[in-house]
XYZ file of C-alpha atoms in Angstrom:
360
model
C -14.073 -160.292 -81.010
C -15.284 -158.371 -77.979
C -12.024 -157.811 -76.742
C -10.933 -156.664 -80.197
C -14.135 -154.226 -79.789
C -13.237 -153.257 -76.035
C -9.222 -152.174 -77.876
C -10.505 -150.397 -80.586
C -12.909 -147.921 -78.231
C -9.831 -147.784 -75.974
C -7.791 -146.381 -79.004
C -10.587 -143.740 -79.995
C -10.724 -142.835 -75.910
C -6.882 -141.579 -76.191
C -7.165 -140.202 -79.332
C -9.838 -137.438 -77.269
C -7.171 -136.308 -74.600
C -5.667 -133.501 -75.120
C -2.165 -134.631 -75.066
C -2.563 -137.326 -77.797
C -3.030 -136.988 -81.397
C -3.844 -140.081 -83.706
C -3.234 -139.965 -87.477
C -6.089 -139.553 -89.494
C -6.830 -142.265 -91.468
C -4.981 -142.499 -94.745
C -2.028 -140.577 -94.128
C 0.191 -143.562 -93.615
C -0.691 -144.618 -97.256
C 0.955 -141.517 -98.392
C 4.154 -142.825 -99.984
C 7.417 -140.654 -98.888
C 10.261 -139.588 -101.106
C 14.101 -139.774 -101.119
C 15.896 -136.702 -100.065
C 18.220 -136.748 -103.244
C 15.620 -137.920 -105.396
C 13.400 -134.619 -104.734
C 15.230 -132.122 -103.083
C 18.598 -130.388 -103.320
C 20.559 -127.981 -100.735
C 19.459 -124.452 -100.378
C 21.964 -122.770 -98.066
C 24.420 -124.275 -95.355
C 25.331 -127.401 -97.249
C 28.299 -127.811 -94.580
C 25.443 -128.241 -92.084
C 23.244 -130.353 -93.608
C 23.973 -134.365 -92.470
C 21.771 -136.961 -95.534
C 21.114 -141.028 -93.462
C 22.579 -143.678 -95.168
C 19.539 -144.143 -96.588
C 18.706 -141.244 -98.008
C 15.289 -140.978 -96.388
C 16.132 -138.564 -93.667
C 18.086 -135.556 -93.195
C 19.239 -133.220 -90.234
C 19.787 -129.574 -90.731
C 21.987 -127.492 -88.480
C 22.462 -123.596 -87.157
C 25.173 -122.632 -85.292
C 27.735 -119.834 -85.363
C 28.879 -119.732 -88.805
C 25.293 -120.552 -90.723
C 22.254 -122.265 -90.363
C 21.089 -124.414 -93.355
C 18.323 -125.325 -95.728
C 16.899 -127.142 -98.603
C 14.379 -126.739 -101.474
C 12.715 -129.550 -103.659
C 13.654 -129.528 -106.780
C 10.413 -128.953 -108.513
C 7.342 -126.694 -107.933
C 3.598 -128.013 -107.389
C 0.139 -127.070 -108.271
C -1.156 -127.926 -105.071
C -1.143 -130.963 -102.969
C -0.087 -132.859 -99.894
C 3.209 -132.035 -98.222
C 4.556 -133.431 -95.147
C 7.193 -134.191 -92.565
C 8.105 -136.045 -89.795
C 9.771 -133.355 -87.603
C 12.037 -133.308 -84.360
C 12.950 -130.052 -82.880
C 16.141 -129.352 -81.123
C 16.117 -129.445 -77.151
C 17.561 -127.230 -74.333
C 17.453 -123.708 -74.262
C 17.001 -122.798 -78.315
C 15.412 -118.699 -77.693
C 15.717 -117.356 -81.331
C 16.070 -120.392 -83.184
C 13.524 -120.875 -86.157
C 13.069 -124.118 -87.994
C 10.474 -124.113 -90.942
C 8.888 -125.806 -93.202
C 6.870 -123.966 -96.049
C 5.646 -123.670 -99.464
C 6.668 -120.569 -101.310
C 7.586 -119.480 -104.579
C 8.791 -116.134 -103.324
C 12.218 -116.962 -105.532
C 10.533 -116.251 -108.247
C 7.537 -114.452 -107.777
C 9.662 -111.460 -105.580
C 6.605 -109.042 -105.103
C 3.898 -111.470 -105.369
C 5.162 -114.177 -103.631
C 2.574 -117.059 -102.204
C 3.519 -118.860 -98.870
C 2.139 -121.514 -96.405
C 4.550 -122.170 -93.527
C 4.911 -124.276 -90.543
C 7.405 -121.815 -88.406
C 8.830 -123.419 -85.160
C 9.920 -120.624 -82.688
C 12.525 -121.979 -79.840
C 12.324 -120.846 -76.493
C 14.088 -120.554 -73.139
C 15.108 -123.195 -71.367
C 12.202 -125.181 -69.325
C 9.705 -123.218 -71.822
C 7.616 -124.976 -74.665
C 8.530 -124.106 -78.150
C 5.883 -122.158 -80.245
C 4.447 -122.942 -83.579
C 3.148 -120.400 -85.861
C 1.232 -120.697 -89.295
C 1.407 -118.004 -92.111
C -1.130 -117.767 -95.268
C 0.110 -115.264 -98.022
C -0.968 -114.782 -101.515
C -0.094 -112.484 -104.199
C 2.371 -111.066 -101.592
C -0.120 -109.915 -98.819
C 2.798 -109.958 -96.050
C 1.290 -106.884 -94.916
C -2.318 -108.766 -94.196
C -0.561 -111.035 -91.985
C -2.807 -113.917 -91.306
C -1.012 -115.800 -88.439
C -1.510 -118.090 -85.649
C 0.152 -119.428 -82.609
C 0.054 -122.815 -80.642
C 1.879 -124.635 -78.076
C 1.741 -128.346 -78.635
C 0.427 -130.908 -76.345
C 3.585 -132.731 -76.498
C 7.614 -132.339 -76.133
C 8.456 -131.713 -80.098
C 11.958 -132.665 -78.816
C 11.393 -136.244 -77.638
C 10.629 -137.467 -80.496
C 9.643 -137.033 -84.310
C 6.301 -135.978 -85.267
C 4.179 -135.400 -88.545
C 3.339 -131.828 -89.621
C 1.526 -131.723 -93.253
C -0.001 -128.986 -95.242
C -2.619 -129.887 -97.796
C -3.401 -127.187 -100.478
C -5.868 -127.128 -103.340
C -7.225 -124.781 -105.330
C -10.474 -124.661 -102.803
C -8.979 -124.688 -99.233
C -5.854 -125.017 -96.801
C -5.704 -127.571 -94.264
C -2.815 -127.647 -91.976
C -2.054 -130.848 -90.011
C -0.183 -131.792 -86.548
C 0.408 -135.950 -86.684
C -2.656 -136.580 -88.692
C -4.853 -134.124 -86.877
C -6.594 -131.026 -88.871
C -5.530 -127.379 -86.671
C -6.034 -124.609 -89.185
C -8.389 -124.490 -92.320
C -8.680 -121.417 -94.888
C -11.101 -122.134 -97.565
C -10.912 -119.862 -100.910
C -14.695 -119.097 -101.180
C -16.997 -119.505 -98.249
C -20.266 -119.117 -96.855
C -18.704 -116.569 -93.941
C -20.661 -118.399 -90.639
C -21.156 -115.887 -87.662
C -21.913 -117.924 -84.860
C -24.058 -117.041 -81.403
C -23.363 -118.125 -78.049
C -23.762 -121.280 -78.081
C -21.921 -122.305 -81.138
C -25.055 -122.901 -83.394
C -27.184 -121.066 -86.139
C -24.210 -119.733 -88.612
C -25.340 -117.082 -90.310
C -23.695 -114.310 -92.625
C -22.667 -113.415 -96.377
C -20.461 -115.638 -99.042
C -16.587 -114.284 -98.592
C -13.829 -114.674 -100.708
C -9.832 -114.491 -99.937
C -9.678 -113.045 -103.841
C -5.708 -112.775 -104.537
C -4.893 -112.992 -100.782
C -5.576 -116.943 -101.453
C -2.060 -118.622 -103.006
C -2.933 -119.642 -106.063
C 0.811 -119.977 -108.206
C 3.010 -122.739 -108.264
C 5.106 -123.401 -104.831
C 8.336 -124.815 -103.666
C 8.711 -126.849 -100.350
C 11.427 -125.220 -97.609
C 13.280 -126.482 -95.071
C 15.014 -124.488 -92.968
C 16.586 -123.392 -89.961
C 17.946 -119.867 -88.722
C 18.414 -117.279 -86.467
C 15.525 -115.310 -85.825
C 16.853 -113.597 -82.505
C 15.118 -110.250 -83.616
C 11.450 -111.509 -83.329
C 10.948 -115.259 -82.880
C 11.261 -115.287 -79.098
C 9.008 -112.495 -77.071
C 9.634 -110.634 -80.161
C 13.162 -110.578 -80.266
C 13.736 -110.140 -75.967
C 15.328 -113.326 -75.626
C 18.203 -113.983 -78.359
C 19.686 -117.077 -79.905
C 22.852 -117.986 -77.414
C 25.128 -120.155 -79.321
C 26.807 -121.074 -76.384
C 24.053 -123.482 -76.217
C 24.244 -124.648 -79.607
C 24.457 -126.454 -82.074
C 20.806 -126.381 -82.836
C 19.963 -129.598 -85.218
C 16.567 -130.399 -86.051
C 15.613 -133.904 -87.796
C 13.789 -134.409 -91.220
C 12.468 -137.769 -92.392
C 9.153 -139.147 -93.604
C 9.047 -136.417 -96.833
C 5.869 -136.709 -98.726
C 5.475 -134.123 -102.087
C 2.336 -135.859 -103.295
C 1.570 -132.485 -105.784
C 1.387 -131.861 -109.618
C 4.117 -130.818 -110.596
C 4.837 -127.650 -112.565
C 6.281 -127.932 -116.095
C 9.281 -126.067 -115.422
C 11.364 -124.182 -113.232
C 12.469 -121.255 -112.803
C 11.888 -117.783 -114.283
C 9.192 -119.737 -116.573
C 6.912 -120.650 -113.726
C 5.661 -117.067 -114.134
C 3.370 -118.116 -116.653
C 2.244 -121.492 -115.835
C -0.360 -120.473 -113.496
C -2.107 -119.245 -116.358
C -2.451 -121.829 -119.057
C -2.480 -125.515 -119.561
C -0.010 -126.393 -116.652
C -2.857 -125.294 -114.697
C -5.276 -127.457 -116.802
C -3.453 -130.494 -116.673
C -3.373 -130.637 -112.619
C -7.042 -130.163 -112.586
C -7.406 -133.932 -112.705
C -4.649 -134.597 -110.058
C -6.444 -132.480 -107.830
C -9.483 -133.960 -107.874
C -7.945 -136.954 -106.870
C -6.056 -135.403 -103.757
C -9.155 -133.996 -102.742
C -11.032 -137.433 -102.435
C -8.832 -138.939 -100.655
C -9.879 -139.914 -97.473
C -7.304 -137.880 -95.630
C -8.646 -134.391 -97.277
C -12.052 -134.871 -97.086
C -12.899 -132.767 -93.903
C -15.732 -134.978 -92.017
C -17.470 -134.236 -88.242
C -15.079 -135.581 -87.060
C -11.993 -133.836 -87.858
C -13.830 -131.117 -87.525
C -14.465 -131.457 -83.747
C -10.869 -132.723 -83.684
C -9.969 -129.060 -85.004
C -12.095 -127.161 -82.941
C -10.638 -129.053 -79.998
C -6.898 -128.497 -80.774
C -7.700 -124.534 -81.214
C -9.441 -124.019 -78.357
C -7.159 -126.211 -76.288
C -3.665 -124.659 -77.787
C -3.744 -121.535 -79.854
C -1.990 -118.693 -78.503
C -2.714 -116.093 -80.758
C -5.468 -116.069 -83.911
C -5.376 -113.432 -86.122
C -9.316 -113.869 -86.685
C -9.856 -112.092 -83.123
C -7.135 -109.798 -83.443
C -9.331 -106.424 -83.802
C -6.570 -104.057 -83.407
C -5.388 -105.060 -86.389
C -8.572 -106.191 -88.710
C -11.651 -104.764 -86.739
C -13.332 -106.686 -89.420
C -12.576 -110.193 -89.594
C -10.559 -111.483 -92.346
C -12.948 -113.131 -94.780
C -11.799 -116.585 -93.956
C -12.490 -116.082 -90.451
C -15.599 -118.090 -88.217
C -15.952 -115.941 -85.989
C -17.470 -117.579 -82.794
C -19.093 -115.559 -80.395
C -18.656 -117.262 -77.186
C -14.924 -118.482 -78.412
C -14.340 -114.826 -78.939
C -14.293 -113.819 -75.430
C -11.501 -116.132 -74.740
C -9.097 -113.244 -76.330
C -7.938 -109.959 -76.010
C -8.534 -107.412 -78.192
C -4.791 -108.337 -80.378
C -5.809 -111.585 -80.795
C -3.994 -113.175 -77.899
C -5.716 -115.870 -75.776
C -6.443 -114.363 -71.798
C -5.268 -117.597 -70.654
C -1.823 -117.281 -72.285
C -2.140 -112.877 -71.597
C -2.445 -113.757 -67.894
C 1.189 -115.002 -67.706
C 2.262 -111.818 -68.847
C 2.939 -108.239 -67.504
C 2.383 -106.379 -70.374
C 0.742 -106.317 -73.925
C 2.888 -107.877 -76.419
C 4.267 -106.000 -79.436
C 2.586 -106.744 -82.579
C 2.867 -110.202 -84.058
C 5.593 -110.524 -87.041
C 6.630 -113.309 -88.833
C 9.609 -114.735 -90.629
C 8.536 -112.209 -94.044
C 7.610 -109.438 -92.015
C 10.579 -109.639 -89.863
C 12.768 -109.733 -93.705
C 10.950 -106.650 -94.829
């Protein structure tokens, strides 16, 4: 019994450093789906290799195309997740991603959550970047930028957006790194991280809020995804393949597809997932305790890059999802990039784009 004790406390000890990440508890409950039972090819079939099995699948980019695929249904929120390994060697320009979006439909309105993974040089660490649009607010950009604590090429690991009606969670192997609520009590905080005070805020139609697809894709982003398009995808070092397993939709789905979603935000679709989202938000992987919280605060101020909550070039008001920590703020420049990460550099980088941005 005490040495059972002495292993657990050991377990908790590694899940502190920096480098490790332990999956929160009730993520690997989450049942996973079938490729062909809940997807279907987007673009780049030719590139696209399905397991035996059907639970896994590798995408490709190289000279001719990149590739993609698309669930077949939409969702009224929920869980989405997968198990994710990145290509290795020198992939500058190369963008895998995995999103929510129902911009197919929804052209100038579009919502979209995405997990964007921007290659890199050779001997550098790829980049990952999260969007949150709604109601097509591409030009109120609200990214952010991390380099993981670990080699994303070694081996596979989880990446999972949860979204409800209330709040946005995004996930790294089971760990909580970005949260947008809908409504908040905006908390200003002082020096020393305590005594939030401030005004209730509200993302109003910047917050998603329609029915989404789930993405999977992979493509060359040479004009922006690397130093903002200096270094460019070099296929002489390609193929680029990235790996795809572990799928999890666990959403309500929509009632149909297609040009009708348009008005199935507004009725009883959305009704009848009101129920189904209670129940995602209870369980125990969504509710957001102390502890994930410190586990969140930890990952940002360990690995974020950029934050477009201390970027006052562009919003010299912070956006209203934004805690905006005093002491945490000083850690960044005035565009939102982290000093640590600036000091590497020679100059000021252009402005942040993303994958939409970069389209427009």
């Amino acid at each position: 019994m005490a040495a059972a004790a002495v292993m657990l406390l050991l377990f908790f000890a590694s899940c502190m450093h920096a480098a490790v990440f332990c999956a929160a508890a009730g993520f690997d409950e989450v049942p996973t789906v079938a490729f062909d039972e809940a997807f279907a090819p987007l673009f780049g079939e030719s590139n696209m290799v399905r397991s035996s099995g059907g639970d896994a699948v590798s995408i490709t980019l190289d000279r001719s195309t990149g590739s993609g695929f698309i669930s077949k249904r939409y969702y009224h929120h929920g869980l989405f997740s997968a198990d994710v390994k990145l290509p290795a060697g020198h992939t500058a320009g190369v963008v895998v991603a995995f999103y929510l979006s129902n911009g197919d439909v929804f052209e100038a309105t579009h919502d979209e959550l995405d997990f964007e993974f921007l290659g890199n040089r050779a001997g550098h660490r790829w980049r990952m970047q999260t969007n949150v649009y709604g109601n097509g607010s591409t030009a109120r950009g609200r990214e952010e930028r991390y380099v993981l604590p670990f080699d994303p090429t070694a081996a596979k690991h989880r990446f999972s957006i949860l979204w409800s009606s209330s709040s946005i969670v995004f996930y790294v192997d089971g760990t909580p790194v970005r949260e947008a609520q809908h409504r908040r009590s905006r908390r200003r905080f002082t020096d020393d991280g305590m005594g939030p005070d401030g005004d209730d805020s509200d993302m109003g139609a910047d917050y998603p809020s329609k029915p989404m697809a789930v993405y999977v894709t992979i493509w060359d982003g040479s004009t922006w995804a690397t130093e903002n398009g200096k270094h460019t995808v070099d296929y002489r070092h390609g193929p680029f393949t990235a790996d795809f397993s572990g799928l999890v939709l666990r959403g309500c789905p929509a009632d149909a597809t297609g040009a009708d979603i348009r008005q199935l935000h507004l009725g009883a679709s959305t009704q009848r997932c009101a129920t189904a989202e209670w129940e995602l938000m209870t369980a125990e992987y969504a509710v957001m305790t102390a502890r994930k919280r410190a586990d969140m605060r930890r990952f940002r101020r360990r690995q974020m890059v950029y934050t477009v909550c201390y970027d006052t070039d562009r919003y010299p008001a912070a956006l209203p999802e934004c805690e905006v920590n005093a002491a945490e703020r000083q850690m960044f420049e005035r565009w939102g990039e982290s000093k640590a990460s600036f000091r590497s550099r020679t100059t000021a980088p252009a402005p942040l784009v993303s994958m939409m941005q970069a389209a427009d």
